PDB file of C-alpha atoms in Angstrom:
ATOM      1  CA  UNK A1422       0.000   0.000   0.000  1.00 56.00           C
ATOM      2  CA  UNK A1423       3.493   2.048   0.326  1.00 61.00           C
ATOM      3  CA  UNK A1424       2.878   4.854  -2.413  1.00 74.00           C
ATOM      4  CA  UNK A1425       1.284   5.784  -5.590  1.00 90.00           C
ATOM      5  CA  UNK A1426       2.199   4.706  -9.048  1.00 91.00           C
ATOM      6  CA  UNK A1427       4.685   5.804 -10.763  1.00 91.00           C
ATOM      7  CA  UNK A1428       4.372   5.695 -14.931  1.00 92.00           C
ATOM      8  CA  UNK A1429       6.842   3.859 -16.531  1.00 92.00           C
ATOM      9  CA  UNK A1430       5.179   3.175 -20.430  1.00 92.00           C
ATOM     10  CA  UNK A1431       0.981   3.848 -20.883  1.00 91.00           C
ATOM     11  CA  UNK A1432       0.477   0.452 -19.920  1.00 93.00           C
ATOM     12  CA  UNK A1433       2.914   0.345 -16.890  1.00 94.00           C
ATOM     13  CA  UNK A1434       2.437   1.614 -13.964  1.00 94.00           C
ATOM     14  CA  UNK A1435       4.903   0.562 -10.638  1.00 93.00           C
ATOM     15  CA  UNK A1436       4.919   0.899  -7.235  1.00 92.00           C
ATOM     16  CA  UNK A1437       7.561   0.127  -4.095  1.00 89.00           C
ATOM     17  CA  UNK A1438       6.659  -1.984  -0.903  1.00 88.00           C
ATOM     18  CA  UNK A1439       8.941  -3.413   1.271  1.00 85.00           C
ATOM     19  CA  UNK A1440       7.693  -5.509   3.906  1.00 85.00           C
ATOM     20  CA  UNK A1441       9.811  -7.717   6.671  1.00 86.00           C
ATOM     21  CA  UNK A1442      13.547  -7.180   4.468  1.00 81.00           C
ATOM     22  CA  UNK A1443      11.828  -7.925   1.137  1.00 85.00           C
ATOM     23  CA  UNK A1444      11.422  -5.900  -1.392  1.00 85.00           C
ATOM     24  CA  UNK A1445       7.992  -6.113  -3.834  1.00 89.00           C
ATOM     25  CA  UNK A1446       7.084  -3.873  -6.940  1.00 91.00           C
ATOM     26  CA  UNK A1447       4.030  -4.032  -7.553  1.00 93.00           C
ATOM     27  CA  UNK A1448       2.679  -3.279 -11.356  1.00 94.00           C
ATOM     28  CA  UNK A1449       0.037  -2.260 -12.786  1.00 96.00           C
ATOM     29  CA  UNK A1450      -1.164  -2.537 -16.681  1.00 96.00           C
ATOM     30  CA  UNK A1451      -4.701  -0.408 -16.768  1.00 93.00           C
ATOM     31  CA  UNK A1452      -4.944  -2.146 -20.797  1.00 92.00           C
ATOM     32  CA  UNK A1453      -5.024  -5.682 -18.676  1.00 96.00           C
ATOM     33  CA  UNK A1454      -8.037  -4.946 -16.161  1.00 95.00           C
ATOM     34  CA  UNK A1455     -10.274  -5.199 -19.451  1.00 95.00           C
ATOM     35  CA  UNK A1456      -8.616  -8.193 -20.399  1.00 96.00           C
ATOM     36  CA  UNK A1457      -8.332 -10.199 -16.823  1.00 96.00           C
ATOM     37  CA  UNK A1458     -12.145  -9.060 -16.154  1.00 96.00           C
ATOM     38  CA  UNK A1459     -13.002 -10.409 -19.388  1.00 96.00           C
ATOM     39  CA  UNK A1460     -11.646 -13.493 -18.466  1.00 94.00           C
ATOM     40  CA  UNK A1461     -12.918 -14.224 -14.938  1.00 93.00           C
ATOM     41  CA  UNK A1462     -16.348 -12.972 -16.357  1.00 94.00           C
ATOM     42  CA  UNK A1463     -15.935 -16.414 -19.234  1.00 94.00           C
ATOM     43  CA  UNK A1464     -14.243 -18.979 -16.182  1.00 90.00           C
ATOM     44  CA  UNK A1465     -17.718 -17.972 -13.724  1.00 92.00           C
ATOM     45  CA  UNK A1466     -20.000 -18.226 -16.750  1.00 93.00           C
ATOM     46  CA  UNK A1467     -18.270 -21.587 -17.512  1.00 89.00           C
ATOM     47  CA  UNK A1468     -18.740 -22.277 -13.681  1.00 89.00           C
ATOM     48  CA  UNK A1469     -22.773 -22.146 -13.937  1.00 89.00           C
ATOM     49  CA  UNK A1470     -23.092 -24.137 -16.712  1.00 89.00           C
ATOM     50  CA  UNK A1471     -21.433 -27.039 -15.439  1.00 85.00           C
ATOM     51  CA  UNK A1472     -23.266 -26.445 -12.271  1.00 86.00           C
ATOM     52  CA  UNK A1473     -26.415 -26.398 -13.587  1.00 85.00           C
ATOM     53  CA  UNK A1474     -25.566 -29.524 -15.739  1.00 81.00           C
ATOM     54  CA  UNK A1475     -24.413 -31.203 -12.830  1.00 75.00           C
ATOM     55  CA  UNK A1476     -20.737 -31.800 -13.460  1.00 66.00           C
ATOM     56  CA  UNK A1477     -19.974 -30.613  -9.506  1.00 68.00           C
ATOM     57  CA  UNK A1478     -17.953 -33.379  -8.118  1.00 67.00           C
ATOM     58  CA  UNK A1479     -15.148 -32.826 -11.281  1.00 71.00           C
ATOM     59  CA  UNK A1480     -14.843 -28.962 -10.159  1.00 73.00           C
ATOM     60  CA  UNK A1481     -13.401 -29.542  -6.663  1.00 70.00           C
ATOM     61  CA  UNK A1482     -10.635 -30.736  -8.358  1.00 73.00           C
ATOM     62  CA  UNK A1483     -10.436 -27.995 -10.900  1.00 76.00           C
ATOM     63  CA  UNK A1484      -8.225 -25.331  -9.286  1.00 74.00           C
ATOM     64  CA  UNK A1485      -9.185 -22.830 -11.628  1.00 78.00           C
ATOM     65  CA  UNK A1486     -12.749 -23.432 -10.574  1.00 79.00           C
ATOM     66  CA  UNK A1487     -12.037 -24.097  -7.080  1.00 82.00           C
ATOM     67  CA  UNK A1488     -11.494 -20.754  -5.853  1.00 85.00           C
ATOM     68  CA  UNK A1489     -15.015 -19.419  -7.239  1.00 88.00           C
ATOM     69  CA  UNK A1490     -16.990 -22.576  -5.524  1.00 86.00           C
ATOM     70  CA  UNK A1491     -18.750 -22.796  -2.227  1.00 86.00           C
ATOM     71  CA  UNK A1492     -19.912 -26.151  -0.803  1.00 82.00           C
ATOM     72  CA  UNK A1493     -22.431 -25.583   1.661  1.00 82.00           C
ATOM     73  CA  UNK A1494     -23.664 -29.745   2.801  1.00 80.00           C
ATOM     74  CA  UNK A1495     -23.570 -31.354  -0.320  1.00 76.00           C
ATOM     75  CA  UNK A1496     -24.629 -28.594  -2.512  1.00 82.00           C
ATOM     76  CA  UNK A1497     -21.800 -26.801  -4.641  1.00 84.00           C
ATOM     77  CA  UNK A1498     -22.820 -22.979  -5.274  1.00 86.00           C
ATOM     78  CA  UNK A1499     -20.514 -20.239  -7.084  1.00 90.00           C
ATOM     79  CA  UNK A1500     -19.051 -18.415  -3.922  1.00 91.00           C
ATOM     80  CA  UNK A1501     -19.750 -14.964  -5.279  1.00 94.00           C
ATOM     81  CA  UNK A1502     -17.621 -12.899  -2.198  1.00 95.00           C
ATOM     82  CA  UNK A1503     -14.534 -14.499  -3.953  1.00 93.00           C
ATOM     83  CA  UNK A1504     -15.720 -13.359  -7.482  1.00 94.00           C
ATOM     84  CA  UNK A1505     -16.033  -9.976  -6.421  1.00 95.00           C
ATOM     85  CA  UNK A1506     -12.704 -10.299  -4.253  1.00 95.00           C
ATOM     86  CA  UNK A1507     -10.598 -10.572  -7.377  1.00 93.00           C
ATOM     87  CA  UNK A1508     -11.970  -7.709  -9.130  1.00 94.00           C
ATOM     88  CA  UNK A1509      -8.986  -5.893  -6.946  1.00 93.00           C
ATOM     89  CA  UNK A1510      -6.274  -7.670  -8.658  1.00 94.00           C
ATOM     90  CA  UNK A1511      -6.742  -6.936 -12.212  1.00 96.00           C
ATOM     91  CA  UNK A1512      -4.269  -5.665 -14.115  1.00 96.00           C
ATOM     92  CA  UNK A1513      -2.028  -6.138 -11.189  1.00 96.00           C
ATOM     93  CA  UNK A1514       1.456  -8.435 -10.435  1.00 94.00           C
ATOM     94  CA  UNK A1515       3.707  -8.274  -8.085  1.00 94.00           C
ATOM     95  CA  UNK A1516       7.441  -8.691  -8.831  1.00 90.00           C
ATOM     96  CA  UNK A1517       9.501  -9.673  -5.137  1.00 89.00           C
ATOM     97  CA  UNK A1518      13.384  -8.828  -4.855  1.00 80.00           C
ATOM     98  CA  UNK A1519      16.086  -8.794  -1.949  1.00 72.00           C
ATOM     99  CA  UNK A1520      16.708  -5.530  -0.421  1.00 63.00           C
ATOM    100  CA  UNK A1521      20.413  -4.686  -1.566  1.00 62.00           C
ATOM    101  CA  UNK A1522      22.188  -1.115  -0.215  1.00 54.00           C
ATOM    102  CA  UNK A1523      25.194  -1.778  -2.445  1.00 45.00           C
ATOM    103  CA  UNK A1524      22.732  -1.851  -5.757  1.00 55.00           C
ATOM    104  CA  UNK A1525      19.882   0.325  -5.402  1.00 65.00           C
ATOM    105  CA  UNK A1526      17.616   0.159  -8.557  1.00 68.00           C
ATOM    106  CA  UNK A1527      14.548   1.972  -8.759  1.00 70.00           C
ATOM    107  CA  UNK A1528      11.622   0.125  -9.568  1.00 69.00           C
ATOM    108  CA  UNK A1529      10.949   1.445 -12.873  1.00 68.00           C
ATOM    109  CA  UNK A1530      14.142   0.059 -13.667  1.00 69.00           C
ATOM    110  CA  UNK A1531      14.225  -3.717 -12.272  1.00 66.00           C
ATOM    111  CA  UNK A1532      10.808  -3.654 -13.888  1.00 67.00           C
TER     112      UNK A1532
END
């Protein structure tokens, strides 16, 4: 949360946190939020249909399904908390590095 974004390129922008002797940059491509919405929006909508056609036991095991399901008793349900949850990660990675004081590089350029 250390910061604002800097711009590095249109669809760049970076950020510094360091946390417990480790570095992270955090990035941030505003062209990708369309892009990773788009594609949560197809995985959920994929997610219903083989919920309503009563494929449930094969999506436990599905880890790209997994996170988006709910089992309440026997019942599998789309756990619609963690949809929403995600919505604050598009567009975003992190990258991690090792705080060095002999070679200081700014984020913009280790990115």
């Amino acid at each position: 949360r250390a910061g604002r974004y800097s711009v590095v390129a249109e669809n760049l922008h970076v950020k510094e946190v360091k946390y417990e002797g480790t570095r992270y940059i955090v990035c941030f491509n505003p062209v990708e939020v369309e892009h990773d919405r788009a594609a949560r929006e197809a995985m959920v909508a994929a997610l219903r249909e083989r919920l309503s056609s009563g494929f449930s036991r094969s999506l436990i095991g599905n880890s790209g399904y997994r996170r988006y399901v709910k089992m309440e008793g026997a019942k599998l349900s789309i756990y619609e908390d963690a949809v929403k949850a995600e919505e604050k990660y598009d567009g975003k990675h992190v990258l991690r590095t090792v705080l060095r004081t002999n070679a200081r590089l700014t984020p913009q350029t280790e990115v």
